[in-house]
Amino acid sequence: MSYTLRSGVMCAISAAALSICAAAWAATPAETQKVRHEHYEKLGENFKAVRDLSKASPTDFAKLEKAAADVREASVNQAQWFPKGSGPEAGKTRALPEIWTKPADFAAAAKMFEERAPALLAAAKAKDLDAVNKAFREVGGACKNCHDTFRAPEE
Ligand code: ASC
């Protein structure tokens, strides 16, 4: 369960309620861009935390599992972060127009991450660092796959 605060309303987002909640949620395109940016930045931090924790010796498996769980949660329903109108037309963003002009390809890229993330969490739960490293590389490949087509390079 994740929560998003919009216009003073706490949206409790379950998988079923998500589309309704997400629709109510994006106040302005600029605000959508901002919360999207923060969301993916936090995902990057959690992903790097998984890597760093997997290399620490001894590692903190509770922290590793929490970071992996947050990565997994971020992999679900990514479409919510990309409502129509929140691309470059709405302000400075590295989200490319292809997200909206090639929706099937974008959905496939998002699905790749969603399908690979559970193995990372399972490996962390199992305290299996070899499996964590393998899943980390696979999830990283999904990040890169999407970024190659749908995210502009850093300026
Ligand atoms: C990260 C991060 C990404 C991905 C990507 C994987 O840690 O911030 O965007 O990994 O570089 O290839």
CSV table of C-alpha atoms and ligand atoms in Angstrom, one decimal:
chain,number,residue,atom,x,y,z
A,1,MET,CA,0.0,0.0,0.0
A,2,SER,CA,1.4,3.4,-0.9
A,3,TYR,CA,0.0,6.8,-0.2
A,4,THR,CA,0.0,10.1,-2.1
A,5,LEU,CA,-1.0,13.4,-0.7
A,6,ARG,CA,-2.9,15.5,-3.2
A,7,SER,CA,-4.8,18.7,-2.5
A,8,GLY,CA,-5.1,17.8,1.1
A,9,VAL,CA,-6.6,14.5,0.3
A,10,MET,CA,-4.8,11.3,1.3
A,11,CYS,CA,-5.3,8.8,-1.4
A,12,ALA,CA,-4.9,5.2,-0.2
A,13,ILE,CA,-3.8,3.5,-3.4
A,14,SER,CA,-4.6,-0.1,-3.8
A,15,ALA,CA,-4.1,-1.8,-7.1
A,16,ALA,CA,-7.9,-1.7,-7.9
A,17,ALA,CA,-8.4,1.9,-6.8
A,18,LEU,CA,-5.3,3.2,-8.5
A,19,SER,CA,-6.7,4.5,-11.7
A,20,ILE,CA,-9.4,6.4,-10.0
A,21,CYS,CA,-7.0,7.8,-7.4
A,22,ALA,CA,-4.4,8.7,-10.1
A,23,ALA,CA,-6.9,10.6,-12.1
A,24,ALA,CA,-7.9,12.7,-9.1
A,25,TRP,CA,-4.3,13.1,-8.2
A,26,ALA,CA,-2.5,15.0,-10.9
A,27,ALA,CA,-3.3,18.6,-10.1
A,28,THR,CA,-1.3,20.4,-12.7
A,29,PRO,CA,1.1,19.0,-15.3
A,30,ALA,CA,4.0,20.8,-13.7
A,31,GLU,CA,3.2,19.2,-10.4
A,32,THR,CA,3.0,15.8,-12.0
A,33,GLN,CA,6.4,16.3,-13.4
A,34,LYS,CA,7.8,17.3,-10.0
A,35,VAL,CA,6.3,14.3,-8.1
A,36,ARG,CA,7.4,12.0,-11.0
A,37,HIS,CA,10.9,13.3,-10.8
A,38,GLU,CA,11.0,12.9,-7.0
A,39,HIS,CA,9.5,9.4,-7.3
A,40,TYR,CA,12.1,8.2,-9.8
A,41,GLU,CA,14.9,9.9,-7.9
A,42,LYS,CA,13.9,8.0,-4.8
A,43,LEU,CA,13.8,4.8,-6.8
A,44,GLY,CA,17.3,5.4,-8.0
A,45,GLU,CA,18.4,5.9,-4.4
A,46,ASN,CA,16.8,2.7,-3.3
A,47,PHE,CA,18.3,0.8,-6.2
A,48,LYS,CA,21.8,2.1,-5.4
A,49,ALA,CA,21.2,1.2,-1.7
A,50,VAL,CA,20.5,-2.4,-2.8
A,51,ARG,CA,23.8,-2.4,-4.6
A,52,ASP,CA,25.8,-0.8,-1.8
A,53,LEU,CA,24.2,-3.0,0.9
A,54,SER,CA,24.8,-6.1,-1.1
A,55,LYS,CA,28.5,-5.3,-1.1
A,56,ALA,CA,28.7,-4.4,2.6
A,57,SER,CA,30.2,-7.0,4.8
A,58,PRO,CA,28.5,-7.9,7.0
A,59,THR,CA,25.4,-6.6,5.2
A,60,ASP,CA,22.2,-5.4,6.9
A,61,PHE,CA,19.6,-7.7,5.4
A,62,ALA,CA,16.7,-5.8,6.9
A,63,LYS,CA,17.8,-2.6,5.2
A,64,LEU,CA,18.5,-4.5,2.0
A,65,GLU,CA,15.0,-6.1,2.0
A,66,LYS,CA,13.4,-2.7,2.7
A,67,ALA,CA,15.2,-1.1,-0.2
A,68,ALA,CA,14.4,-4.0,-2.5
A,69,ALA,CA,10.7,-3.8,-1.4
A,70,ASP,CA,10.7,-0.1,-2.2
A,71,VAL,CA,12.2,-0.8,-5.7
A,72,ARG,CA,9.5,-3.5,-6.2
A,73,GLU,CA,6.7,-1.2,-5.2
A,74,ALA,CA,8.0,1.5,-7.6
A,75,SER,CA,7.9,-1.0,-10.4
A,76,VAL,CA,4.1,-1.4,-10.1
A,77,ASN,CA,1.7,0.9,-12.1
A,78,GLN,CA,4.3,3.1,-13.6
A,79,ALA,CA,1.8,4.5,-16.0
A,80,GLN,CA,0.3,6.5,-13.2
A,81,TRP,CA,3.4,8.8,-13.3
A,82,PHE,CA,2.9,9.6,-17.0
A,83,PRO,CA,-0.5,11.1,-17.6
A,84,LYS,CA,-1.1,12.7,-21.0
A,85,GLY,CA,0.1,16.3,-21.0
A,86,SER,CA,3.0,15.8,-18.6
A,87,GLY,CA,5.7,15.6,-21.3
A,88,PRO,CA,8.0,18.3,-22.6
A,89,GLU,CA,5.0,20.4,-23.6
A,90,ALA,CA,4.4,21.0,-19.9
A,91,GLY,CA,7.9,22.1,-18.9
A,92,LYS,CA,11.5,20.9,-18.5
A,93,THR,CA,11.6,17.1,-18.3
A,94,ARG,CA,13.7,14.3,-19.6
A,95,ALA,CA,10.6,12.3,-20.3
A,96,LEU,CA,10.5,12.0,-24.1
A,97,PRO,CA,7.4,12.4,-26.3
A,98,GLU,CA,7.8,8.7,-27.4
A,99,ILE,CA,6.3,7.8,-24.0
A,100,TRP,CA,3.0,9.1,-25.4
A,101,THR,CA,3.4,8.4,-29.1
A,102,LYS,CA,4.5,4.8,-28.6
A,103,PRO,CA,2.4,3.7,-25.7
A,104,ALA,CA,2.6,0.0,-26.4
A,105,ASP,CA,6.4,0.1,-26.4
A,106,PHE,CA,6.4,2.2,-23.3
A,107,ALA,CA,4.1,-0.3,-21.5
A,108,ALA,CA,6.4,-3.1,-22.6
A,109,ALA,CA,9.4,-1.3,-21.1
A,110,ALA,CA,7.6,-0.6,-17.9
A,111,LYS,CA,6.5,-4.3,-17.8
A,112,MET,CA,10.1,-5.5,-18.1
A,113,PHE,CA,10.9,-3.7,-14.8
A,114,GLU,CA,7.7,-4.8,-13.1
A,115,GLU,CA,8.5,-8.4,-14.1
A,116,ARG,CA,12.1,-8.4,-12.9
A,117,ALA,CA,11.7,-6.5,-9.7
A,118,PRO,CA,10.1,-9.3,-7.6
A,119,ALA,CA,13.2,-11.5,-8.0
A,120,LEU,CA,15.3,-8.8,-6.4
A,121,LEU,CA,12.9,-8.7,-3.4
A,122,ALA,CA,12.8,-12.5,-3.2
A,123,ALA,CA,16.6,-12.7,-3.2
A,124,ALA,CA,16.8,-10.1,-0.5
A,125,LYS,CA,14.3,-11.9,1.6
A,126,ALA,CA,16.2,-15.2,1.1
A,127,LYS,CA,19.4,-13.4,2.1
A,128,ASP,CA,21.0,-14.8,-1.1
A,129,LEU,CA,23.6,-12.2,-2.2
A,130,ASP,CA,24.4,-14.0,-5.4
A,131,ALA,CA,20.8,-13.9,-6.4
A,132,VAL,CA,20.6,-10.3,-5.3
A,133,ASN,CA,23.5,-9.4,-7.6
A,134,LYS,CA,22.0,-11.3,-10.5
A,135,ALA,CA,18.6,-9.7,-10.0
A,136,PHE,CA,20.2,-6.3,-9.6
A,137,ARG,CA,21.8,-6.6,-13.0
A,138,GLU,CA,18.6,-7.7,-14.6
A,139,VAL,CA,16.6,-4.9,-13.0
A,140,GLY,CA,19.3,-2.4,-14.0
A,141,GLY,CA,19.0,-3.8,-17.6
A,142,ALA,CA,15.3,-3.0,-17.5
A,143,CYS,CA,16.0,0.6,-16.2
A,144,LYS,CA,18.5,1.1,-19.0
A,145,ASN,CA,16.2,-0.5,-21.7
A,146,CYS,CA,13.5,2.1,-20.9
A,147,HIS,CA,15.9,5.0,-20.5
A,148,ASP,CA,17.5,4.3,-23.9
A,149,THR,CA,14.2,5.0,-25.7
A,150,PHE,CA,12.1,7.1,-23.4
A,151,ARG,CA,14.4,9.3,-21.4
A,152,ALA,CA,16.5,12.1,-22.8
A,153,PRO,CA,20.2,12.0,-22.0
A,154,GLU,CA,21.4,14.2,-19.2
A,155,GLU,CA,22.4,17.7,-20.4
B,1,ASC,C1,20.7,3.3,-11.4
B,1,ASC,C2,20.0,4.4,-11.9
B,1,ASC,C3,19.6,4.2,-13.1
B,1,ASC,C4,19.8,2.7,-13.5
B,1,ASC,C5,20.5,2.5,-14.8
B,1,ASC,C6,20.7,1.1,-15.0
B,1,ASC,O1,21.3,3.1,-10.4
B,1,ASC,O2,19.9,5.6,-11.3
B,1,ASC,O3,18.9,4.9,-13.9
B,1,ASC,O4,20.6,2.3,-12.4
B,1,ASC,O5,21.7,3.2,-14.8
B,1,ASC,O6,21.4,0.9,-16.2
